[in-house]
Each structure stands twice: as structure tokens, then as C-alpha cells.
Coordinates of C-alpha atoms and ligand atoms in Angstrom, one line a residue:
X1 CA -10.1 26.1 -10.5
X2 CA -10.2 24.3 -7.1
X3 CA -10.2 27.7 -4.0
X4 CA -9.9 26.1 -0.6
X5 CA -11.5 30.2 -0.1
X6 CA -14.2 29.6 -2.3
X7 CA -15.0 26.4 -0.7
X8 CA -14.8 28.1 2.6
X9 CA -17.3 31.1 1.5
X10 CA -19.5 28.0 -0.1
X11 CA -19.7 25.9 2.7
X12 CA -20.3 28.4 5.2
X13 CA -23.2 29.9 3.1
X14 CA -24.8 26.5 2.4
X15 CA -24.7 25.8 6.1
X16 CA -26.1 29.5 6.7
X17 CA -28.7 28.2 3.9
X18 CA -30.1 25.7 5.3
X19 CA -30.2 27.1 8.8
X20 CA -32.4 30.1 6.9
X21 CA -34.7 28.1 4.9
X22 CA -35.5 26.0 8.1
X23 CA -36.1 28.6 10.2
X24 CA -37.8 30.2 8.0
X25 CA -40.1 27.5 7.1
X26 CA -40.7 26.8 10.3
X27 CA -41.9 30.4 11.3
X28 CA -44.1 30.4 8.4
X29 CA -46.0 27.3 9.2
X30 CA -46.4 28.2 12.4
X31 CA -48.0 31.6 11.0
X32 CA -50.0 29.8 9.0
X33 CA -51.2 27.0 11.6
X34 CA -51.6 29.7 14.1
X35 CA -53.7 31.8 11.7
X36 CA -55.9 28.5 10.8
X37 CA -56.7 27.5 14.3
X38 CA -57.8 30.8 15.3
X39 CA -59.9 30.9 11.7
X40 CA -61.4 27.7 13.0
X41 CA -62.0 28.9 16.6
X42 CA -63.7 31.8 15.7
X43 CA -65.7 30.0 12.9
X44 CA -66.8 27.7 15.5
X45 CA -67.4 30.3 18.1
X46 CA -69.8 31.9 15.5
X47 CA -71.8 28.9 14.5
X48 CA -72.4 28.4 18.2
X49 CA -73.2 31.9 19.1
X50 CA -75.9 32.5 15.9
X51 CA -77.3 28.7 16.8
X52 CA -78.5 30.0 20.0
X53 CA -80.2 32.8 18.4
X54 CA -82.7 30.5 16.7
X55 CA -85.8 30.3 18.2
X56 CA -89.4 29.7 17.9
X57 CA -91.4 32.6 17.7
X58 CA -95.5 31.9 17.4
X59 CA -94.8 28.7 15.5
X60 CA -92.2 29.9 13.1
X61 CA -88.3 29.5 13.2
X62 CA -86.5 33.0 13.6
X63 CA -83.0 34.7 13.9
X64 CA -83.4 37.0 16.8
X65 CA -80.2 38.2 17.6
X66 CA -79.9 40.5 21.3
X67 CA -80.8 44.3 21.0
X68 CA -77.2 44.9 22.1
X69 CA -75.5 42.1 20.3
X70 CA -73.5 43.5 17.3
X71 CA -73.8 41.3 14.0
X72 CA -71.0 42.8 12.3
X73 CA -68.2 42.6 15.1
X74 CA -68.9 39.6 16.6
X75 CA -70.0 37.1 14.0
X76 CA -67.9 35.6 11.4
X77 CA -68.0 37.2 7.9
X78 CA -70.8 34.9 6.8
X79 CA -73.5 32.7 7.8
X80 CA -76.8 31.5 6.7
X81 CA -79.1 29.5 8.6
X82 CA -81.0 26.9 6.5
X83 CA -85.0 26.0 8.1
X84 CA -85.7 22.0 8.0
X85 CA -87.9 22.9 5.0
X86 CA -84.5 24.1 2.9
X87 CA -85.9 27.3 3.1
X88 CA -83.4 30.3 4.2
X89 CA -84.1 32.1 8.1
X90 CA -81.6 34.4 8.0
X91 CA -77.9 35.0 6.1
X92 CA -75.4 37.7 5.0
X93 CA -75.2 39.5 1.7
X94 CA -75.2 36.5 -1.2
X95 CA -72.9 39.1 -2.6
X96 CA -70.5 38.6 0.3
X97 CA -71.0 34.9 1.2
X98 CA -69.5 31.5 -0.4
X99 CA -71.0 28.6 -2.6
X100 CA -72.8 27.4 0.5
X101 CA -72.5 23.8 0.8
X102 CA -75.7 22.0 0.9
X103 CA -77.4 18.7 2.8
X104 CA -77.2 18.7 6.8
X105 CA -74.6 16.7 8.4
X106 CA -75.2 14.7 11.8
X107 CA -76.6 17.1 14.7
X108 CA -74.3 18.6 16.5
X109 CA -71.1 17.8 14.8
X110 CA -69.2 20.6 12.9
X111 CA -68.3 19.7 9.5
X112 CA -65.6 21.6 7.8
X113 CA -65.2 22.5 4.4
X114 CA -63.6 24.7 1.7
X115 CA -65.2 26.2 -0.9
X116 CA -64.7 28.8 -3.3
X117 CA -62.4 29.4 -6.2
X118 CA -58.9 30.8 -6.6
X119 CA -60.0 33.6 -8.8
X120 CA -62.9 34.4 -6.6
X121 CA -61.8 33.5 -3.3
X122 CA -61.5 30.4 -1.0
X123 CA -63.8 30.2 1.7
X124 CA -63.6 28.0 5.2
X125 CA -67.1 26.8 5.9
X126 CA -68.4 25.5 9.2
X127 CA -71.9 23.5 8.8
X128 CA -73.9 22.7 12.0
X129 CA -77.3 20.6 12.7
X130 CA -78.7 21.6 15.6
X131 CA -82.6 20.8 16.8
X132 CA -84.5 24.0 18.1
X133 CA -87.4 23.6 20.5
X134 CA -90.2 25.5 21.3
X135 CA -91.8 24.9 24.7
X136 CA -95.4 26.2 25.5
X137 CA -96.0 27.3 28.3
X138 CA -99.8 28.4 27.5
X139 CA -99.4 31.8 28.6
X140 CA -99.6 33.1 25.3
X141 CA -102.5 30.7 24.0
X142 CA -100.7 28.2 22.7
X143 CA -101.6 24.8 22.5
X144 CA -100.3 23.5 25.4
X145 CA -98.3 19.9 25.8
X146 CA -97.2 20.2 22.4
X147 CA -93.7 20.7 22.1
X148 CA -92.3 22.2 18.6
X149 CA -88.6 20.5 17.4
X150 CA -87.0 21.5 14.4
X151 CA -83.6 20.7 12.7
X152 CA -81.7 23.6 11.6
X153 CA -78.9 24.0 9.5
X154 CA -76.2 26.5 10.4
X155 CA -73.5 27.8 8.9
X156 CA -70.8 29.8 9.1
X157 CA -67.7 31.1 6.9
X158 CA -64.5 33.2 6.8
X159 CA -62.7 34.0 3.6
X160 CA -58.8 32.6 3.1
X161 CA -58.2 35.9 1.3
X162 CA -56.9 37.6 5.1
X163 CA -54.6 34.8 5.9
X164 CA -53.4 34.9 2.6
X165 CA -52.6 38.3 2.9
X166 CA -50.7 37.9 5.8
X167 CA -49.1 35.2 5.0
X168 CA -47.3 36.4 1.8
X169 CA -46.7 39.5 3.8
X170 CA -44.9 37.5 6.3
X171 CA -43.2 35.4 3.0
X172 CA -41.8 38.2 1.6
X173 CA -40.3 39.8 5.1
X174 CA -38.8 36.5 5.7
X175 CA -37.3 36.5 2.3
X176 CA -35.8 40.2 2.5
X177 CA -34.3 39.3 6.1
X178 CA -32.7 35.7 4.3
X179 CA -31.3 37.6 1.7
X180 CA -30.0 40.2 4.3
X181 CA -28.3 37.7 6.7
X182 CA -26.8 35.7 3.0
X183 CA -25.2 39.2 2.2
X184 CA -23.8 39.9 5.6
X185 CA -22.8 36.3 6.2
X186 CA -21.3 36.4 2.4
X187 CA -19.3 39.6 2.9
X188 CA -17.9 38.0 6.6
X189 CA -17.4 34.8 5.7
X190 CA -14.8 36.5 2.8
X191 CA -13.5 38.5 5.9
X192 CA -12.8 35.2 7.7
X193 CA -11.7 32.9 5.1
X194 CA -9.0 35.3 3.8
X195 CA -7.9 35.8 7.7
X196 CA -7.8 31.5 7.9
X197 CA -6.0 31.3 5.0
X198 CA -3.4 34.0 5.9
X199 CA -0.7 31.7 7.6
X200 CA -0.7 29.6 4.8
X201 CA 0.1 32.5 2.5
X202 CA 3.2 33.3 5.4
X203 CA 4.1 29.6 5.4
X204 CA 4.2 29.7 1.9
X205 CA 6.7 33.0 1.9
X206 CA 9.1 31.4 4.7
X207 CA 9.4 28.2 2.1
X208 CA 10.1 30.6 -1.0
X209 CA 13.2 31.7 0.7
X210 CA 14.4 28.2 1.4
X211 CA 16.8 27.2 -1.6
X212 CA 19.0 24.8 -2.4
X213 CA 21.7 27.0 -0.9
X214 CA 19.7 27.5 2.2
X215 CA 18.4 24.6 3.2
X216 CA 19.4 25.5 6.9
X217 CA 16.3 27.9 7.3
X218 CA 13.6 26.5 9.2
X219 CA 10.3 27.6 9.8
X220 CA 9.5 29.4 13.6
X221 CA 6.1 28.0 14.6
X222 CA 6.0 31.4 17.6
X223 CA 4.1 32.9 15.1
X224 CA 1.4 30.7 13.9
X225 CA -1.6 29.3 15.7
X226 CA -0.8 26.4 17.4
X227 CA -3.6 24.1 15.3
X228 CA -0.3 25.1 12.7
X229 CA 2.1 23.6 15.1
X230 CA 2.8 20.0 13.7
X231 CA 2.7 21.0 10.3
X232 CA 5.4 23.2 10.7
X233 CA 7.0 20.5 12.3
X234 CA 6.6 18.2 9.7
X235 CA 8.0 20.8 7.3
X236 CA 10.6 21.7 9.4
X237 CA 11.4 17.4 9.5
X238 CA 11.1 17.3 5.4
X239 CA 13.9 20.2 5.5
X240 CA 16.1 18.5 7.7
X241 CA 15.6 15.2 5.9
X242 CA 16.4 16.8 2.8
X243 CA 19.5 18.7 4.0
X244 CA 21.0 15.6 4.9
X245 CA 20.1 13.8 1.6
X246 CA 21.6 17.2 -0.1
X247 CA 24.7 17.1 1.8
X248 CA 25.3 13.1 1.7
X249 CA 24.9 13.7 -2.1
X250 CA 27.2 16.5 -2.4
X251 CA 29.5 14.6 0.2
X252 CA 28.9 11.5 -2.1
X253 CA 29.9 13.2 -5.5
X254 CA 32.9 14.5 -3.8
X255 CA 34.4 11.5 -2.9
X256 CA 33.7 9.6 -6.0
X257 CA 35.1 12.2 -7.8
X258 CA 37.9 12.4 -5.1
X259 CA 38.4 8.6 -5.5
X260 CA 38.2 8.3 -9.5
X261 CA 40.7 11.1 -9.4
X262 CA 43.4 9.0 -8.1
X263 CA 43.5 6.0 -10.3
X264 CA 43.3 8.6 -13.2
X265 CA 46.2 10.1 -12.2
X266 CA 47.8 6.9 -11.9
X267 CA 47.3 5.8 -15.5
X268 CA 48.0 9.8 -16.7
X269 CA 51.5 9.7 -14.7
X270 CA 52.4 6.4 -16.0
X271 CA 51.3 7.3 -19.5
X272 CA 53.6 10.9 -19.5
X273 CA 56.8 9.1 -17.7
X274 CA 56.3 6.4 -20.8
X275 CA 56.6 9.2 -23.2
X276 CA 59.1 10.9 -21.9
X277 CA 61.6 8.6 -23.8
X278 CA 61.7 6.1 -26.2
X279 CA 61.0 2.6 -23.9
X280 CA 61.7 -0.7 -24.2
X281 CA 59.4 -4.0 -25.0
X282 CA 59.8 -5.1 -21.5
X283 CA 59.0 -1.3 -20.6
X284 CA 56.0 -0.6 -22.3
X285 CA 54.6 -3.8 -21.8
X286 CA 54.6 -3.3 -17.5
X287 CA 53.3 0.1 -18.0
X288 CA 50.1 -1.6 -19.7
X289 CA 49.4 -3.9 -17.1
X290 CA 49.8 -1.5 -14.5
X291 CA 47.6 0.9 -16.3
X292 CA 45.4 -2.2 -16.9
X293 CA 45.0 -3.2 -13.1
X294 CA 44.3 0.5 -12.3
X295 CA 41.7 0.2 -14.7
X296 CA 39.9 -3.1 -13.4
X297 CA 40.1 -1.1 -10.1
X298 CA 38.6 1.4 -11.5
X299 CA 36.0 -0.4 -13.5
X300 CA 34.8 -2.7 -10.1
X301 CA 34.4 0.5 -8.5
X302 CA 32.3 1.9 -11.3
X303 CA 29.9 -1.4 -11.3
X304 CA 29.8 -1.0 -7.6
X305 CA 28.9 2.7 -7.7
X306 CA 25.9 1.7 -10.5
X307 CA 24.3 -1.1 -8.3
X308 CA 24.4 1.1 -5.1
X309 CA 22.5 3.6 -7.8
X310 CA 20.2 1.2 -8.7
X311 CA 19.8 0.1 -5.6
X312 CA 19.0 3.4 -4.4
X313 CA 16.9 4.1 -7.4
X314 CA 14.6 0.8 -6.0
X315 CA 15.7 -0.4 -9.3
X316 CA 17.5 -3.7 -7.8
X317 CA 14.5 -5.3 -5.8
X318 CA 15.7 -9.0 -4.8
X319 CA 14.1 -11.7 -7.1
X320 CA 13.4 -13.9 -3.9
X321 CA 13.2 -17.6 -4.1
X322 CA 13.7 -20.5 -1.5
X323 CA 17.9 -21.6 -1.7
X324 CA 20.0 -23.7 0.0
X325 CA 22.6 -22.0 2.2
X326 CA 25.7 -24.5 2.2
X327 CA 25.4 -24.5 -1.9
X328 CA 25.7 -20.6 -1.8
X329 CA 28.2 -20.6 0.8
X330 CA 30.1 -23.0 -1.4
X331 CA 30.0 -21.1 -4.2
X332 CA 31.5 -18.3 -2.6
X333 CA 34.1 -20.2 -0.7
X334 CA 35.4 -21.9 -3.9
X335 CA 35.2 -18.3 -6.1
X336 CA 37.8 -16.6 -3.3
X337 CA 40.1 -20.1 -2.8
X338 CA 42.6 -18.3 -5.3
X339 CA 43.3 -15.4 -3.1
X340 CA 43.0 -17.0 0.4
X341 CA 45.9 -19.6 -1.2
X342 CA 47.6 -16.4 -1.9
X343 CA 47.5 -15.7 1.5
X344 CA 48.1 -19.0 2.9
X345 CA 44.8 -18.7 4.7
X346 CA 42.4 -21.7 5.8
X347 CA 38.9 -21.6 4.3
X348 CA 35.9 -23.9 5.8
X349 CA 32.2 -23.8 6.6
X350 CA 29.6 -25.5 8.5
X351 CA 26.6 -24.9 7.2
X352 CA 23.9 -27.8 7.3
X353 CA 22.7 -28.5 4.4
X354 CA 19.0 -28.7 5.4
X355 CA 19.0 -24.7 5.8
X356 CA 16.9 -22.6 3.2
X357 CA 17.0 -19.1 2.7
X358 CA 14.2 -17.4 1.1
X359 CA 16.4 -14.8 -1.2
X360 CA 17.8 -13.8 -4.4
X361 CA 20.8 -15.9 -5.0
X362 CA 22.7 -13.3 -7.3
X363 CA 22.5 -10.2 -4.7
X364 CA 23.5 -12.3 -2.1
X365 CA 26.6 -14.0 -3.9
X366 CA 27.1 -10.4 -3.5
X367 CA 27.3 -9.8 -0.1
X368 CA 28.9 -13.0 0.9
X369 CA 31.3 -12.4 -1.7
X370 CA 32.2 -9.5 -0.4
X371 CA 32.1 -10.3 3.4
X372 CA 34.3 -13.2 2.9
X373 CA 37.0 -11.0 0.4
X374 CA 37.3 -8.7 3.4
X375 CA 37.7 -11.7 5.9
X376 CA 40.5 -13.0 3.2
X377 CA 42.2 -9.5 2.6
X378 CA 42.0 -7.8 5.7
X379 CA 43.2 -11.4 7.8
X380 CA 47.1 -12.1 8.4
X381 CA 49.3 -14.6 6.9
X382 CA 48.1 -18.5 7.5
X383 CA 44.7 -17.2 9.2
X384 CA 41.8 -18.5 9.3
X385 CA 37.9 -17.5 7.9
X386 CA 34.7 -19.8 8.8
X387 CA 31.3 -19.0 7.6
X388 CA 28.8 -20.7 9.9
X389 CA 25.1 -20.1 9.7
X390 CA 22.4 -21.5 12.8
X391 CA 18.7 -20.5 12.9
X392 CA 18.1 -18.1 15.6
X393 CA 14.2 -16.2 16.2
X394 CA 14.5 -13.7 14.0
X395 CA 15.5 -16.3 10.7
X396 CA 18.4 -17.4 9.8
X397 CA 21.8 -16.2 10.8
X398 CA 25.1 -16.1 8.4
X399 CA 28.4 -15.4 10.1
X400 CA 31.8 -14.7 8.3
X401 CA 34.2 -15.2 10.6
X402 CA 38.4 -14.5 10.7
X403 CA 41.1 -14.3 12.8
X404 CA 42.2 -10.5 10.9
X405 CA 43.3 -7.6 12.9
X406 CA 40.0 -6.8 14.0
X407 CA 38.5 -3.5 13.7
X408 CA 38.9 -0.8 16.4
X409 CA 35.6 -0.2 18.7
X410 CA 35.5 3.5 17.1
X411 CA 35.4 2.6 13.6
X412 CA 32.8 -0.1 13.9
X413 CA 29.6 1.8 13.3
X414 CA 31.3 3.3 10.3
X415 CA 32.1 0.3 8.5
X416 CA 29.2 0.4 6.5
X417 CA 29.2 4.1 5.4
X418 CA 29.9 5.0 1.5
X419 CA 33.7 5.0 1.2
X420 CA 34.8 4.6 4.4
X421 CA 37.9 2.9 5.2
X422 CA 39.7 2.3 8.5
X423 CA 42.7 2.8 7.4
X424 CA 43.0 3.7 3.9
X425 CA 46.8 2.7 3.1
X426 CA 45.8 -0.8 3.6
X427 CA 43.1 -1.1 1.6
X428 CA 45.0 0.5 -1.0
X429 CA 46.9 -1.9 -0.7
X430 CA 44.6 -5.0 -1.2
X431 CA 42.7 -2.5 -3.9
X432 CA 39.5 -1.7 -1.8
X433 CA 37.6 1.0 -2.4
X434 CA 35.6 1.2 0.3
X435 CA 32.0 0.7 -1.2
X436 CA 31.5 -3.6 -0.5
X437 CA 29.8 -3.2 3.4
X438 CA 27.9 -0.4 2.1
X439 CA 26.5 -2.8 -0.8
X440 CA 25.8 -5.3 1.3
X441 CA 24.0 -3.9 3.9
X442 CA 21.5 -2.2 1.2
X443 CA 20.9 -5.6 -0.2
X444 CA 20.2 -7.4 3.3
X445 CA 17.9 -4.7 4.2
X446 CA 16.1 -5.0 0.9
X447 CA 15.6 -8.6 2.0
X448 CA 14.2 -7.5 5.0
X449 CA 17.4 -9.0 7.1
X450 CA 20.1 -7.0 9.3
X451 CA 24.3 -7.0 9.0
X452 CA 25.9 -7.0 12.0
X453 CA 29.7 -6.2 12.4
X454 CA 31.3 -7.2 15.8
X455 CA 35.1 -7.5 16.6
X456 CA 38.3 -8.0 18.8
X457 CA 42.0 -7.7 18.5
X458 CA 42.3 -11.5 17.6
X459 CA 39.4 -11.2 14.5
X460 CA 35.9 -9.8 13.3
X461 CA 32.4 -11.2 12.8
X462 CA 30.2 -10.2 10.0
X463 CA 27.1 -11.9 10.6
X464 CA 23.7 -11.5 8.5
X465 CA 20.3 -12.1 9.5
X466 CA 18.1 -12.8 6.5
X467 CA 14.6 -14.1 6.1
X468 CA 14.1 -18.5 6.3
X469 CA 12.4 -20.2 3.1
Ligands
ADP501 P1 36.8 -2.1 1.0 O1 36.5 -2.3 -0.4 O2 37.7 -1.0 1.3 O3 37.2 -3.4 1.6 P2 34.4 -2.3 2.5 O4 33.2 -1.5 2.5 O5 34.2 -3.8 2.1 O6 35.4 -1.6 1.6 O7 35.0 -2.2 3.9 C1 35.2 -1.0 4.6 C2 36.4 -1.0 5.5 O8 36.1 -1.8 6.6 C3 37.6 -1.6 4.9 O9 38.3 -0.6 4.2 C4 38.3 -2.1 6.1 O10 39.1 -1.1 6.6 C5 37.3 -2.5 7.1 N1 37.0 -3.9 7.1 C6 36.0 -4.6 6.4 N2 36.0 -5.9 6.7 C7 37.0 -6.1 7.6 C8 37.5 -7.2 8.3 N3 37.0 -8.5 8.1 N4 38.6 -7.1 9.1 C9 39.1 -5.8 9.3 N5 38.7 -4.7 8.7 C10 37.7 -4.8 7.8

């Protein structure tokens, strides 16, 4: 299971981890280097100090060490000095000393070595070639002039064993203090990551009490740190976007219901006022067709209500493709001619025929459809609608114009809401139902394009801006 706490504790002891281990390694190699050099210094020291002990003494080579000079305390733990001949002057215990190395290296350069075994013990080994003169002075009957010059071999050795010691010693402190600092580090880092993670467990208690009833609560960031701040805010932004999609679809299914409710009455009333009695052909046959034009009402509103669903839904994206403007505006022109002549109202357009819009044909028969139905029902006797379209910056512009009542300045905005009406007797009257500007703005904005509603006391403008092929 995924713990953002466990992955706190985890991290924070990894980074402990590695912070240990380094330090750790370095403090031990620096141990051990420090224990080395000094190994080697006094190793060299030694070979030095017994080289200038060897001396001449009536013609043979001898280790005369200072009355005062203590052996034990001040020399390495081993030596032996080797006579030109191979033959031994002077050394410690065999019992206590290494494999000597053999051979003499160049005079007066040290050569280090390691012998020894790891079941017997590893030795450091300093090897030194040094000449040893003798001069005569005569006194003491000596042939004089002739000086005596011998090659020595010195050498010198400490035993790893010490270091060793020490440094596993020092190995296993380090250890205890690592794991030490990993339980103290484990425990607090629990400490902390529960305290860290305790806002979330309080933001997650103030969302439990939101509900669908109470969508009003909001969260009050006083409380929290402010690194919580904008996350509360975006909360507190998805609860007031969701309100409002909550209420507009309670306010939604109330006035679909609201406005299905009359038509059904309509058809009920006329069906119980038919039985009432017995009726005539003529009688029965106008109740039908009123009951069958409340019905077509009802079924265009029904379509409408499932495309704004689907449109919602994402389910309607425009199948785009390059078409020519007059051909549609035609097309729409032609398919309201029956009502305008109703009306006795003018129809025209003047839309060049060169003008290519880059969208999908069907949805926008649609919205000019509807646009220009409006322009037709909502105009007074022998009016007037145009449709004109010009390319402007932003694409290509559509405008559906008539010489209506107009629309008041108030009411403008609203136009395009879900049911709304400016005044609802009217469109009663010409069998709206309120849901055709709503429809078509969806679909210009799923074109990418704008609807624009503008309007005076002589007529409106619809105009739509919509992508150019
Ligand atoms: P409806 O089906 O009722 O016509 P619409 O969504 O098409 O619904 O229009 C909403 C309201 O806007 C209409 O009820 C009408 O009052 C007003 N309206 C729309 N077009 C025009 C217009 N060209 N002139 C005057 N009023 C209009």
C-alpha cells in the first residue's frame, strides 16, 4: 500500500543513511591513514636511529646502542641489521620478528613492504642500505690511511595487528553510534511525519461534512499553515464550481419539468373536456390536432433538450469541414420562406459566394436556423430579416439581422440562458420554448467562434463569429 508517512519516515532515514555511512567512512579512513603515517614515521625514525648505531669496532661491524638509550621504548618492535657478508649484526627475538625480506635495495632509499600472513600476522617492513665507515686515526694502532666502508642492510618492522585493533574498535563504536542516531531519527521522523500529515487528516474532516445538501460549507484556511493556503483555495473554488453546477442542474430539472408540465396539461384537459360528452366528427377531429401540435411542441423541445445533453456530455463535437457560406445561408433562407410568407416578411442575404467557413454544416444549419426563426417570429408584420456575413480579424462574421421589436438592454445578456424568455406570452404564442440561443451558442463555442446579440427599438442583430476555411 502506497503511505505518503511511510515514504516520509523512508526518505528521511535514507538521507540520514547516507549522511552516516559518509561520515562514518570518512572518520574511519582518516583513523586508519592517520594510524599508517605515524606507523611509517616511527618505522622510519627507527631505521634511522638503529643505522647510526652501527659502527666499526677493531675491524668488525657492531650494534652499539648508547648506555642510556632504551631498546625497548624507543625502537620499533623489530629490526635486524644484515652485515654486507649476509651475515646477521644484531636483531630482535626471531620469535617476535616477521619473514624478513631479503636482498639490499639502493643506499639510502627506504623501501617499504608488507609481509606476513593473516593467520600469523601482517607486518610493515622498512629496508635501508646504508654504507658505514671506519676512520683510523692511528691512535689505537691501526693501520693508518686505510679507511673501512661497508654496506649494511637495516631493517625495521611494526606489526598491523595494533592498528587493527584499533581500527575495528573504532568500527564497531561507529556502528553502535549509526545505529543509535537511525533509532532516534526513526522514532522522530514518525513524530514529525504524523504532525505533517495532520492538516491533511483535518482537511479531510472539514470535506466529510460537505454533502450534497451542504455544499455551502467552505473550508477556513485561519487554521492551516499557510504552505496549505492555495490548496484550500482551490478546494474552496471546486466547491463553489460545483454548487453552481448543482444548483443550475436542480434549477435545470425544475424548469423542464415546469415546462413539460404545461403541454401535458394541455393534451390531459383537452382529452377530459372530450370525454365529458359524446362529440362530434368535426369535434373530435380539432381536439386531435390540437393535441397533435402540443405534441410536436413538445417533441421539438424534447430533441432540443437531448442535443443540449449531448452537447454537454461532449458527445456532439462538430465534424468540421471547409463550406461555403451563401449555400448554407441559402438553405436556411429557403427552409423558413413558409413562415416569413406567413408573416408577410422580406427575406434576403448578401453573402459572397467566395466565403468558406471551416465547420460542421449540420450543427450550424442549426444555429442559423434558429437565429433566423427568431428574426421571422419575433419581427412585426411586412418586416424585414437580412443575413450578411464580411470577414473581420477574428474569422468570419454572420449576422442575422431584423427590423423585430428589439430586445430591451436588461434582458440582453439573458438571451442565451436555458429557458429564458423575454416575455413568455409571446413566445407562447409563436411556440418557443426558450432553449434555440442557448443551442446555438454551445455549438459556436464548440467551433471555437462567439454569438453576439445586440439591439434597438427598431430591430436586433445576432451575429456569429466562427472560424474561416
Ligand atoms: P425561443 O424558442 O423562445 O425563441 P430562444 O432561446 O431562441 O427561445 O430565444 C430566447 C428569447 O429571446 C425568446 O423567447 C425571445 O423573447 C428573445 N428573442 C430571441 N431572438 C429575438 C429576436 N430576434 N427579437 C426579439 N427577441 C428575440
Amino acid at each position: 500500500m502506497r503511505s505518503l508517512r511511510l515514504k516520509l519516515i523512508l526518505g528521511s532515514l535514507l538521507v540520514l543513511g547516507a549522511v552516516i555511512v559518509s561520515f562514518s567512512l570518512f572518520v574511519y579512513f582518516a583513523k586508519r591513514h592517520n594510524l599508517l603515517s605515524l606507523m611509517d614515521s616511527r618505522l622510519a625514525a627507527g631505521v634511522q636511529a638503529i643505522a647510526s648505531h652501527v659502527e666499526f669496532d677493531k675491524g668488525s661491524l657492531l650494534f652499539e646502542p648508547a648506555e642510556d638509550y632504551d631498546i625497548q621504548r624507543e625502537l620499533p618492535q623489530a629490526y635486524r641489521i644484515v652485515a654486507p657478508n649476509g651475515g646477521v649484526i644484531a636483531q630482535t627475538m626471531p620469535g617476535s620478528s616477521p619473514g624478513w625480506p631479503t636482498g639490499s635495495p639502493e643506499e639510502g632509499r627506504p623501501v617499504w613492504t608488507e609481509s606476513g600472513t593473516k593467520k600469523d600476522g601482517r607486518w610493515r617492513v622498512v629496508t635501508l642500505s646504508l654504507s658505514v665507515t671506519d676512520e683510523p686515526d692511528g691512535a689505537e694502532g691501526e693501520s693508518p690511511g686505510v679507511d673501512l666502508i661497508a654496506v649494511v642492510t637495516v631493517q625495521c618492522a611494526a606489526p598491523f595487528g595494533p592498528v587493527s585493533r584499533e581500527l575495528r574498535e573504532l568500527a564497531s563504536q561507529l556502528a553502535v553510534l549509526a545505529l543509535a542516531a537511525f533509532l532516534v531519527a526513526g522514532g522522530g521522523s514518525f513524530l514529525l511525519a504524523g504532525r505533517a500529515l495532520r492538516p491533511i487528516r483535518r482537511i479531510n474532516e472539514a470535506l466529510a461534512n460537505v454533502s450534497e445538501t451542504r455544499l455551502d460549507e467552505r473550508l477556513d484556511p485561519g487554521p492551516f499553515d499557510k504552505e496549505l493556503h492555495p490548496l484550500i483555495g482551490q478546494l474552496n473554488a471546486a466547491l463553489d464550481r460545483l454548487n453552481k453546477a448543482f444548483r443550475r442542474e436542480r434549477q435545470f430539472t425544475a424548469d423542464v419539468s415546469h415546462e413539460l408540465r404545461t403541454p401535458v396539461a394541455g393534451i390531459l384537459s383537452t382529452i377530459e373536456v372530450l370525454l365529458r360528452k359524446e362529440r362530434s366528427e368535426i369535434e373530435l377531429r380539432e381536439a386531435h390536432e390540437d393535441n397533435l401540435e402540443i405534441a410536436r411542441t413538445m417533441e421539438s423541445m424534447i430533441e432540443r433538450l437531448l442535443l443540449l445533453a449531448r452537447m454537454d456530455a461532449g458527445k456532439a463535437s462538430p465534424a468540421r469541414k471547409p463550406t461555403s457560406l451563401a449555400a448554407l445561408v441559402g438553405e436556411v433562407l429557403a427552409a423558413a420562406g413558409l413562415e416569413a410568407q406567413k408573416r408577410n416578411i422580406r427575406l434576403s442575404h448578401d453573402v459572397d459566394a467566395a466565403l468558406r467557413a471551416d465547420i460542421d454544416s449540420e450543427q450550424m444549419k442549426i444555429v442559423l436556423g434558429n437565429l433566423v426563426d427568431n428574426a421571422v417570429r419575433y419581427n412585426r408584420p411586412d418586416g424585414s430579416v437580412t443575413v450578411g456575413a464580411r470577414r473581420s480579424p477574428e474569422g468570419l462574421v454572420v449576422e442575422v439581422r431584423d427590423s423585430g421589436m428589439g430586445i430591451p438592454a436588461d434582458q440582453l445578456p439573458l438571451v442565451f440562458d436555458r429557458f429564458h424568455r423575454v416575455d413568455p406570452s409571446r413566445s407562447e404564442e409563436t411556440g418557443g420554448c426558450g432553449l434555440g440561443l442557448s443551442i446555438a451558442r454551445k455549438i459556436v463555442e464548440a467551433h471555437g467562434g462567439r454569438i453576439l446579440a445586440s439591439s434597438s427599438p427598431s430591430g436586433s442583430v445576432f451575429s456569429i463569429v466562427l472560424p474561416e476555411a
